[in-house]
PDB file of N, CA and C in Angstrom:
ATOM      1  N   UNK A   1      -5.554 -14.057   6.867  1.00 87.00           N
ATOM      2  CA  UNK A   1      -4.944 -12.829   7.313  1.00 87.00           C
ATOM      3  C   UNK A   1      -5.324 -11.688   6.364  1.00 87.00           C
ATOM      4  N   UNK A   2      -5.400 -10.755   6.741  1.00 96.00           N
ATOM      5  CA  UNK A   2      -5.914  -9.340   6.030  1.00 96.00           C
ATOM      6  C   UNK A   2      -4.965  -8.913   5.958  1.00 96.00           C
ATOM      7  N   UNK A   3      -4.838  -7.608   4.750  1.00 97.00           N
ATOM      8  CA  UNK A   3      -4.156  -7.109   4.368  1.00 97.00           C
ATOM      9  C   UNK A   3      -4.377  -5.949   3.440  1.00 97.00           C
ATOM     10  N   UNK A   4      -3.423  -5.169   2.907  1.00 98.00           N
ATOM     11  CA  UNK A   4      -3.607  -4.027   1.589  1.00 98.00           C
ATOM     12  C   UNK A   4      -2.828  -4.591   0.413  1.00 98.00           C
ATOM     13  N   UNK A   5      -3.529  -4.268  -0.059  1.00 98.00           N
ATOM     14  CA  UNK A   5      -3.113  -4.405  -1.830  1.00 98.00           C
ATOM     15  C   UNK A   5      -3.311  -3.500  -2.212  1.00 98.00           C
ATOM     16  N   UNK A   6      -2.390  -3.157  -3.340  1.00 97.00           N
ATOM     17  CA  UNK A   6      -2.422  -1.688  -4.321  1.00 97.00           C
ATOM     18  C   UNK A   6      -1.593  -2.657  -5.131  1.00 97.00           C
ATOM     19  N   UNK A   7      -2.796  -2.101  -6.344  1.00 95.00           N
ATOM     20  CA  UNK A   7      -2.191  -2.644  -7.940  1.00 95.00           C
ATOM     21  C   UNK A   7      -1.777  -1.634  -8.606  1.00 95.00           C
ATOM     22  N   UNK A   8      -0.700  -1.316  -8.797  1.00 95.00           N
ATOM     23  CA  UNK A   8       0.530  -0.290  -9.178  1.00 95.00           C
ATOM     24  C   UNK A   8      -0.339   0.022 -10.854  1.00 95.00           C
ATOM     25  N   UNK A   9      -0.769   1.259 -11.395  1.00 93.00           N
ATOM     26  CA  UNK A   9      -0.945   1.181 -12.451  1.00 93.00           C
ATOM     27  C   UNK A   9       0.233   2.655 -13.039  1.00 93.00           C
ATOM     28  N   UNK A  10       1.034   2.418 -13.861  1.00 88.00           N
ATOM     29  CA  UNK A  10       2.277   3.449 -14.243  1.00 88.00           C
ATOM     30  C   UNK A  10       1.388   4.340 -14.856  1.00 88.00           C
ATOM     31  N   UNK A  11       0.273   3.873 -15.799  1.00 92.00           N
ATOM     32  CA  UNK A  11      -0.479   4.954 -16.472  1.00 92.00           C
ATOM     33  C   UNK A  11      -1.696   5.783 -16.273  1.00 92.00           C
ATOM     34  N   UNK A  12      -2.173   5.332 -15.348  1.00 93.00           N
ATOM     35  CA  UNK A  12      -3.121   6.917 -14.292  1.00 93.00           C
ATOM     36  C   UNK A  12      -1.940   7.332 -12.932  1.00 93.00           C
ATOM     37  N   UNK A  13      -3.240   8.229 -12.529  1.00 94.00           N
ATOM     38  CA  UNK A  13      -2.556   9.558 -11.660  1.00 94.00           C
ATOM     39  C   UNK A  13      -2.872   8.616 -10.229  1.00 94.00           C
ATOM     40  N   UNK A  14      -4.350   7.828 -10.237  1.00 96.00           N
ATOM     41  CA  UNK A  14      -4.491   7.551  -9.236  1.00 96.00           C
ATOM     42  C   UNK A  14      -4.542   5.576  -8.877  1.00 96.00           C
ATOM     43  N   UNK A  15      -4.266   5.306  -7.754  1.00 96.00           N
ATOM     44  CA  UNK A  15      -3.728   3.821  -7.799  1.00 96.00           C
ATOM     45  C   UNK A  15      -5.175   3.204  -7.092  1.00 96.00           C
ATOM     46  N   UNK A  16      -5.616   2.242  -7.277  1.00 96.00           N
ATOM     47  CA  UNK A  16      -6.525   2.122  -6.305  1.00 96.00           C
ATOM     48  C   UNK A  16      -5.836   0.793  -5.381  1.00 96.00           C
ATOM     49  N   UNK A  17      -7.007   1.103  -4.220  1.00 98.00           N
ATOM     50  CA  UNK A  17      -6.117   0.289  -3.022  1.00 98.00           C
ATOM     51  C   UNK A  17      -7.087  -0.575  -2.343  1.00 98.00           C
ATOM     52  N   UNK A  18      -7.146  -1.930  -1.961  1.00 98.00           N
ATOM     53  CA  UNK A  18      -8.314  -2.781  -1.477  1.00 98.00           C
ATOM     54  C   UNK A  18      -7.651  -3.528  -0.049  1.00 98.00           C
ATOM     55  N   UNK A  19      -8.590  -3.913   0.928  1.00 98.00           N
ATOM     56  CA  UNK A  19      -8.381  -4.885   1.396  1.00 98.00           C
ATOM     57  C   UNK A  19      -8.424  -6.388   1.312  1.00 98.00           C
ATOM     58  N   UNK A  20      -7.377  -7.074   1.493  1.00 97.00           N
ATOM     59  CA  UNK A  20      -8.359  -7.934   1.081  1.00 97.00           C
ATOM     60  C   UNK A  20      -8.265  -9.028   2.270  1.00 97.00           C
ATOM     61  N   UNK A  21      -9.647 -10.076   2.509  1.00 95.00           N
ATOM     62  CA  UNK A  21     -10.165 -10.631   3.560  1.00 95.00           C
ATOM     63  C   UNK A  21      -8.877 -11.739   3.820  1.00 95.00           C
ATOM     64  N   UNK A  22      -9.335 -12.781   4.304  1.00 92.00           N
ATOM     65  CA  UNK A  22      -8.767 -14.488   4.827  1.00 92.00           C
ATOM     66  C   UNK A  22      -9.601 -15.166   3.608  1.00 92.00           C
ATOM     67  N   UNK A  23     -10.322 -15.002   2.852  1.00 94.00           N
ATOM     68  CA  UNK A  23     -11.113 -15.596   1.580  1.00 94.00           C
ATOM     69  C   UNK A  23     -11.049 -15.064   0.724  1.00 94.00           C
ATOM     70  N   UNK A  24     -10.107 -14.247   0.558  1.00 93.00           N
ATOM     71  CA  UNK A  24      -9.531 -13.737  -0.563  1.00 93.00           C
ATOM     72  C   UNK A  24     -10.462 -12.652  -1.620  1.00 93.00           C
ATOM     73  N   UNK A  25     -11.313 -12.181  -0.746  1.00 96.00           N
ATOM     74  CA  UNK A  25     -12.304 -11.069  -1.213  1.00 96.00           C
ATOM     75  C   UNK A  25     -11.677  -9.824  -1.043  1.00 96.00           C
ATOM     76  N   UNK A  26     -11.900  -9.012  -2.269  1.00 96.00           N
ATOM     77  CA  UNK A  26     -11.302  -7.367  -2.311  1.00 96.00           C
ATOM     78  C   UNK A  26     -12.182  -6.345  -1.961  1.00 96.00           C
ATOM     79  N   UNK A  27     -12.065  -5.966  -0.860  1.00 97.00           N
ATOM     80  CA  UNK A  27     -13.386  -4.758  -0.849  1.00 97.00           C
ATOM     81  C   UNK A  27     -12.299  -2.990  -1.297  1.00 97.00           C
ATOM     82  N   UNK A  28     -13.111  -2.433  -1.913  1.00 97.00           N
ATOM     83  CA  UNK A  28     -12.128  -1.200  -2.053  1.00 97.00           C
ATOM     84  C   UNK A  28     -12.362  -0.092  -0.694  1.00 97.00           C
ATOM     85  N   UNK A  29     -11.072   0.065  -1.433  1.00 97.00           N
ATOM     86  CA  UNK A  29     -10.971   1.226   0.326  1.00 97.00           C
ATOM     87  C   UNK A  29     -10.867   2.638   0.010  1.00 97.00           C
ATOM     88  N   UNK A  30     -10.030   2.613  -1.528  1.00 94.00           N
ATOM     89  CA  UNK A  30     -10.014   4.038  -2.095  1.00 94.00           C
ATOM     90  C   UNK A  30      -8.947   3.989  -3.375  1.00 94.00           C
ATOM     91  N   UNK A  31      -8.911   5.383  -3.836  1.00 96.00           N
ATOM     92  CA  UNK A  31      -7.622   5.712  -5.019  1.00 96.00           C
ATOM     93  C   UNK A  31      -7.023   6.865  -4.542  1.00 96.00           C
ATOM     94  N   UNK A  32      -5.945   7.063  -4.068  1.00 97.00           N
ATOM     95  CA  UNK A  32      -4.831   7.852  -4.143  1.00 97.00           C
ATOM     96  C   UNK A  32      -4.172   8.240  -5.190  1.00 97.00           C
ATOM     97  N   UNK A  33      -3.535   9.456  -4.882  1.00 96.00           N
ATOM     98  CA  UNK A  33      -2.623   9.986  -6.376  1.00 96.00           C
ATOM     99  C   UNK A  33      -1.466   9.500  -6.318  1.00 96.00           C
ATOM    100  N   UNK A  34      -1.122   8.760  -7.470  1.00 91.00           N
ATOM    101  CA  UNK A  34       0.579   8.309  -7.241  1.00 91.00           C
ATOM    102  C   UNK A  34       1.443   8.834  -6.470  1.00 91.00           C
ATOM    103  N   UNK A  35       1.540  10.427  -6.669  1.00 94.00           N
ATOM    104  CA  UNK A  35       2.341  11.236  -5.789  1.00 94.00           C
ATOM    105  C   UNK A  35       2.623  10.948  -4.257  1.00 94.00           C
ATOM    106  N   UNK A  36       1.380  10.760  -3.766  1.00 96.00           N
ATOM    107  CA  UNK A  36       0.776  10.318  -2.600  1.00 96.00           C
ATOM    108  C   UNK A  36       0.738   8.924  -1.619  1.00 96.00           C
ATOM    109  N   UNK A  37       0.960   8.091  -2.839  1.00 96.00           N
ATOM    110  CA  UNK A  37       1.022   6.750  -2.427  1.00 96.00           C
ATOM    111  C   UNK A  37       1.403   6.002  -0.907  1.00 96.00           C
ATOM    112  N   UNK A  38       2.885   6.857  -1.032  1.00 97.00           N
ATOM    113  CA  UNK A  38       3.446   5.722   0.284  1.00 97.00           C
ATOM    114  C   UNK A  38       3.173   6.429   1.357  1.00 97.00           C
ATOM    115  N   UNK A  39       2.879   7.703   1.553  1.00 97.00           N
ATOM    116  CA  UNK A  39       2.195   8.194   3.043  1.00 97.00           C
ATOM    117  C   UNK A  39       0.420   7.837   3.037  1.00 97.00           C
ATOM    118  N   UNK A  40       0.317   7.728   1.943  1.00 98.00           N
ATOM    119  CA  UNK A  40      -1.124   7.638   2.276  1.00 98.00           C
ATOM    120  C   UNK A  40      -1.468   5.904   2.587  1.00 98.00           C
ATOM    121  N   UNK A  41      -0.569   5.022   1.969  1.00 98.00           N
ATOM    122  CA  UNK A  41      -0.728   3.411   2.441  1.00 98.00           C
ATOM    123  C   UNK A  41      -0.345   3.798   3.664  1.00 98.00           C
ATOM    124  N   UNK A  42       0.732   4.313   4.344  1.00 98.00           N
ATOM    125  CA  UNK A  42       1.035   3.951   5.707  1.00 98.00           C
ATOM    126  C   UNK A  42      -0.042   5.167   6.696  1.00 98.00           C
ATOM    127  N   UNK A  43      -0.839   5.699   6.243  1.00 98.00           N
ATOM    128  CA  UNK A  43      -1.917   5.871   6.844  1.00 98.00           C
ATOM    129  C   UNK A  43      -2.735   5.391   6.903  1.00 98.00           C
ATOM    130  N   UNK A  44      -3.124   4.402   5.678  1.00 98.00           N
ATOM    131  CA  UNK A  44      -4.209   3.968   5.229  1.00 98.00           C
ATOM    132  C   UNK A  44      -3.913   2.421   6.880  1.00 98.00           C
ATOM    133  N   UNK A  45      -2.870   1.931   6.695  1.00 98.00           N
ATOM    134  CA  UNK A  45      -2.125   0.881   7.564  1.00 98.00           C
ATOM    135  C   UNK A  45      -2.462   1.399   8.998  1.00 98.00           C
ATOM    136  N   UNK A  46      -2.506   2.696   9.444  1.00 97.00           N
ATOM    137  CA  UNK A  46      -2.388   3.002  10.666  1.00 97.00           C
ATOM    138  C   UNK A  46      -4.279   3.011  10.725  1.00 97.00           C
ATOM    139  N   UNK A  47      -4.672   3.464  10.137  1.00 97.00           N
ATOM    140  CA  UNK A  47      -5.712   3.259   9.973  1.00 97.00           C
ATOM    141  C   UNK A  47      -6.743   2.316  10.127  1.00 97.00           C
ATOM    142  N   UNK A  48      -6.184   1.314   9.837  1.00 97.00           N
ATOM    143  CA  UNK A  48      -7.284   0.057   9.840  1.00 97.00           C
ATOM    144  C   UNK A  48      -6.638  -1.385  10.321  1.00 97.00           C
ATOM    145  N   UNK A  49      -5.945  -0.582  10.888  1.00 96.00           N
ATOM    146  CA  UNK A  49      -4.721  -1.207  11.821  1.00 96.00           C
ATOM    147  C   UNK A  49      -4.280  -2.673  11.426  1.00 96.00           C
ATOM    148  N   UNK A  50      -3.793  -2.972  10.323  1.00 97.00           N
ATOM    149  CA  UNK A  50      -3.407  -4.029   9.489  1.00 97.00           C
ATOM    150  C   UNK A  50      -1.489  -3.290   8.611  1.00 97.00           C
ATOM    151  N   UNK A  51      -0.904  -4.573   9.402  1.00 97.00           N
ATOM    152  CA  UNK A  51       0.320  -3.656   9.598  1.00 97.00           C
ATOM    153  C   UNK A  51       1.283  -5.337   8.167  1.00 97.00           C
ATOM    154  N   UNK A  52      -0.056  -5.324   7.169  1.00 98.00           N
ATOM    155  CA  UNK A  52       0.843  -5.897   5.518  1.00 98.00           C
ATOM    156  C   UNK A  52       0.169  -5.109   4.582  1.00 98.00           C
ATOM    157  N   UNK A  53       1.243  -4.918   3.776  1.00 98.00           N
ATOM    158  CA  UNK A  53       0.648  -4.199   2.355  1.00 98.00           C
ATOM    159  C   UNK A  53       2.108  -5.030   1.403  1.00 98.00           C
ATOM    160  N   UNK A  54       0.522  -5.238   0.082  1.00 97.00           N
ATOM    161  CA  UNK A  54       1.226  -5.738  -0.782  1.00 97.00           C
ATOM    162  C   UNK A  54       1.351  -4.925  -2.005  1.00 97.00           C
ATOM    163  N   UNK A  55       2.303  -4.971  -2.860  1.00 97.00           N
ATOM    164  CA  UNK A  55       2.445  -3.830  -4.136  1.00 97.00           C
ATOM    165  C   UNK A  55       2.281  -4.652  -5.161  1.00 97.00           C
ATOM    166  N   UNK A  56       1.733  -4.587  -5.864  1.00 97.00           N
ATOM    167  CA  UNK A  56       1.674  -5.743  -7.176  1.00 97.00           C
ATOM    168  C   UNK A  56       1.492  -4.652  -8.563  1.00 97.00           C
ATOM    169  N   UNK A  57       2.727  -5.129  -9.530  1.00 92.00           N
ATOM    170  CA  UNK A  57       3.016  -4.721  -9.911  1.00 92.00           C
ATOM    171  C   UNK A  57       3.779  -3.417 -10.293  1.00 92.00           C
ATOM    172  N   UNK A  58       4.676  -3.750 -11.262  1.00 86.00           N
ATOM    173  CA  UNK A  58       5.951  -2.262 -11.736  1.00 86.00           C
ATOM    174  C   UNK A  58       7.055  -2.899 -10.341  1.00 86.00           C
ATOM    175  N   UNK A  59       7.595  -3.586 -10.676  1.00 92.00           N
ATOM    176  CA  UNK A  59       8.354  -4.108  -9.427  1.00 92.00           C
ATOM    177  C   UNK A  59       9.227  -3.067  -9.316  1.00 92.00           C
ATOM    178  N   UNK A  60       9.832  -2.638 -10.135  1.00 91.00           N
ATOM    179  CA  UNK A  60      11.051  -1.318 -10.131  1.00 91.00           C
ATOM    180  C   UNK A  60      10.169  -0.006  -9.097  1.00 91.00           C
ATOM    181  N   UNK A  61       9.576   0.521 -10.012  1.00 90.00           N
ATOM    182  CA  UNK A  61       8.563   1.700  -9.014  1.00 90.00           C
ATOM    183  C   UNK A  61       8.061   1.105  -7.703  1.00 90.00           C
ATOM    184  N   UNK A  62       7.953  -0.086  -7.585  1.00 94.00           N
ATOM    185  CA  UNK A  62       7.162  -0.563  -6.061  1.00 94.00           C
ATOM    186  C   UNK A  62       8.505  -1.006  -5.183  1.00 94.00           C
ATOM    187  N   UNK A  63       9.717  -1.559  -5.657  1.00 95.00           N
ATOM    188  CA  UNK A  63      10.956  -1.232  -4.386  1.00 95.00           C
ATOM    189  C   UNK A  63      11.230  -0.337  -4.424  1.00 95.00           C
ATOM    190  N   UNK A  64      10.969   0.894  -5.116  1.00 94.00           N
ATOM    191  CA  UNK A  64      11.493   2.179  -4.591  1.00 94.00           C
ATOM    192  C   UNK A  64      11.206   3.098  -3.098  1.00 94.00           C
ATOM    193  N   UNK A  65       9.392   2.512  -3.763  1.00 96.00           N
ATOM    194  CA  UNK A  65       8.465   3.253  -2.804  1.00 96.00           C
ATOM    195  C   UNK A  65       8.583   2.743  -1.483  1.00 96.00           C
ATOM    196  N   UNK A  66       9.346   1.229  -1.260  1.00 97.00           N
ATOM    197  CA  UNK A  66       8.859   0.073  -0.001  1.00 97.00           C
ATOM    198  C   UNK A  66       9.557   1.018   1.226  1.00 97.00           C
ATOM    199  N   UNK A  67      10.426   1.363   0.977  1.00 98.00           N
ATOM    200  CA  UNK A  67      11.512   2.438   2.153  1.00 98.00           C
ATOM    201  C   UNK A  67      10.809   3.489   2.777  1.00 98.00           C
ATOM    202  N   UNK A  68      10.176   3.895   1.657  1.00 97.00           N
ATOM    203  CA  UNK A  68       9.570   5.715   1.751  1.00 97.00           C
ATOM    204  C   UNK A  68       8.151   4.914   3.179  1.00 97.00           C
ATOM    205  N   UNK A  69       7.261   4.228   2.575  1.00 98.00           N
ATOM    206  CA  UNK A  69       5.992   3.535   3.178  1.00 98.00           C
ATOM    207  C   UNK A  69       6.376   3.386   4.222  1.00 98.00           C
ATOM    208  N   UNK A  70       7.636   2.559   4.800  1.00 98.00           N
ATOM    209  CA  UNK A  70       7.883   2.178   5.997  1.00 98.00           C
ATOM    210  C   UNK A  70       8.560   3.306   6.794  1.00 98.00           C
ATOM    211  N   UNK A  71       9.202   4.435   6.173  1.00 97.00           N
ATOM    212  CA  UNK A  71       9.480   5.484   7.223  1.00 97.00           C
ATOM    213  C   UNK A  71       8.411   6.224   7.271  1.00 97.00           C
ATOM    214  N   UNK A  72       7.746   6.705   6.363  1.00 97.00           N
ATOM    215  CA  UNK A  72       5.998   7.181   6.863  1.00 97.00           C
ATOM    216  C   UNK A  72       5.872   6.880   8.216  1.00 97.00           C
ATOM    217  N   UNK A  73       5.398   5.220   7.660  1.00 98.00           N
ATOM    218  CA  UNK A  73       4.898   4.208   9.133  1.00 98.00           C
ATOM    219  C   UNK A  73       5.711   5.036  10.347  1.00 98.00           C
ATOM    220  N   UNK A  74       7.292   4.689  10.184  1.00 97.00           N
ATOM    221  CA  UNK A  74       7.607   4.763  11.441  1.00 97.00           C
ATOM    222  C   UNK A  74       8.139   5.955  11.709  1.00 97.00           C
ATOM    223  N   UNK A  75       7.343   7.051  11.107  1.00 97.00           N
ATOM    224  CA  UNK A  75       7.221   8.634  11.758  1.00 97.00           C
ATOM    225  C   UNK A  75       6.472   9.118  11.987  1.00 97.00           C
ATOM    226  N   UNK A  76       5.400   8.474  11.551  1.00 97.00           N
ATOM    227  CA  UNK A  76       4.363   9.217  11.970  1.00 97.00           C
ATOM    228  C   UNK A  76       3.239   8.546  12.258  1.00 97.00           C
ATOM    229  N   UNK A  77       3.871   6.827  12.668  1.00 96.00           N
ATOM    230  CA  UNK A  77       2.656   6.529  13.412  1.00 96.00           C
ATOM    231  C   UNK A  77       3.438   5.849  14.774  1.00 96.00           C
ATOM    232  N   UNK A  78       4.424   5.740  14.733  1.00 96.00           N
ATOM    233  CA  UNK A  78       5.121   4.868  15.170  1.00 96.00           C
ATOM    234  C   UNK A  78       5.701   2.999  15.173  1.00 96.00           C
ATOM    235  N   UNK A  79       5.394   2.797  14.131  1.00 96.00           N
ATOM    236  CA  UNK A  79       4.469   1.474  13.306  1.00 96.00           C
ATOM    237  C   UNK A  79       6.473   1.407  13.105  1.00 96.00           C
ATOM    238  N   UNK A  80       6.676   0.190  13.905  1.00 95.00           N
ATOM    239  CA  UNK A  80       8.168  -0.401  13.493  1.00 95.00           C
ATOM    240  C   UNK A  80       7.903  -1.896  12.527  1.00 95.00           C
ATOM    241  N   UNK A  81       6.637  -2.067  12.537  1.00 95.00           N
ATOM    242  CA  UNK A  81       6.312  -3.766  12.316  1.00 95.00           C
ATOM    243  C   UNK A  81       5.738  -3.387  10.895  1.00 95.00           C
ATOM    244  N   UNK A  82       5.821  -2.542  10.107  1.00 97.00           N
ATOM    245  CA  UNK A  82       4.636  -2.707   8.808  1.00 97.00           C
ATOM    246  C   UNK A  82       5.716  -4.011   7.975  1.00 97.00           C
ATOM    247  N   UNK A  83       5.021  -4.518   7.166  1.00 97.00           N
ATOM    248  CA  UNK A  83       5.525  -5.817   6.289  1.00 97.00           C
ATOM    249  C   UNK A  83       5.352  -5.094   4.845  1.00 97.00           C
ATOM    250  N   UNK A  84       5.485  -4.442   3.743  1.00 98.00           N
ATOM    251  CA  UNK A  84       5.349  -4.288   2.458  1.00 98.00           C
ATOM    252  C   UNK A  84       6.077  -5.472   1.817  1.00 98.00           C
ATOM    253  N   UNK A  85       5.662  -6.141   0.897  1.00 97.00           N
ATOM    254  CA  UNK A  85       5.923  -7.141  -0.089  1.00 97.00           C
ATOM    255  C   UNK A  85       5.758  -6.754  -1.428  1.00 97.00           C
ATOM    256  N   UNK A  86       6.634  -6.776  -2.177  1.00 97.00           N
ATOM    257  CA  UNK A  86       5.876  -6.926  -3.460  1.00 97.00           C
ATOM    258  C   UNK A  86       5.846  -7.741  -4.727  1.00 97.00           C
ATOM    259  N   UNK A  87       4.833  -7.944  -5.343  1.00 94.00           N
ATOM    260  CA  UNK A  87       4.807  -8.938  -6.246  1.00 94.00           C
ATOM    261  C   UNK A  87       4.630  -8.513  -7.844  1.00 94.00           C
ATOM    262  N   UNK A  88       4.906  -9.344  -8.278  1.00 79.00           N
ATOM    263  CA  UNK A  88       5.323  -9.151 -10.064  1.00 79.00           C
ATOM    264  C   UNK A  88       3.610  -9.127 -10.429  1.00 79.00           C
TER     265      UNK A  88
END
């Protein structure tokens, strides 16, 4: 199953964000500005129409964001199904 990953980094501006395959290969997709993050995953989601994203790492900063990502999703794409997870 495919999916997004973003590896949370607290100390740059910008996060980078990959897909990654069913074989567990990362291709990059881009870097966003922190600021930016959770509208731009749930575009990035509407986008390439893969409705999991995973947050890895800063578990505190990444349940904050999981709310914000999923009302993005479901305002402005209409996306009731996105899955965000996140991991330590």
């Amino acid at each position: 199953m495919e999916k997004i990953i973003c590896f949370l980094n607290l100390f740059t501006n910008y996060q980078r964000v990959y897909i990654v395959d069913e074989t567990n290969n990362l291709k990059p997709v881009g870097e966003f500005l922190f600021a930016d993050l959770a509208e731009k995953l749930a575009e990035l989601s509407n986008a390439v129409n893969l409705n999991h994203i995973t947050l890895v790492g800063s578990p505190k900063y990444a349940e904050e964001i999981v709310p914000e990502i999923k009302q993005n999703a479901q305002i402005k794409y209409s996306n009731n199904d996105l899955i965000v997870e996140v991991m330590k």
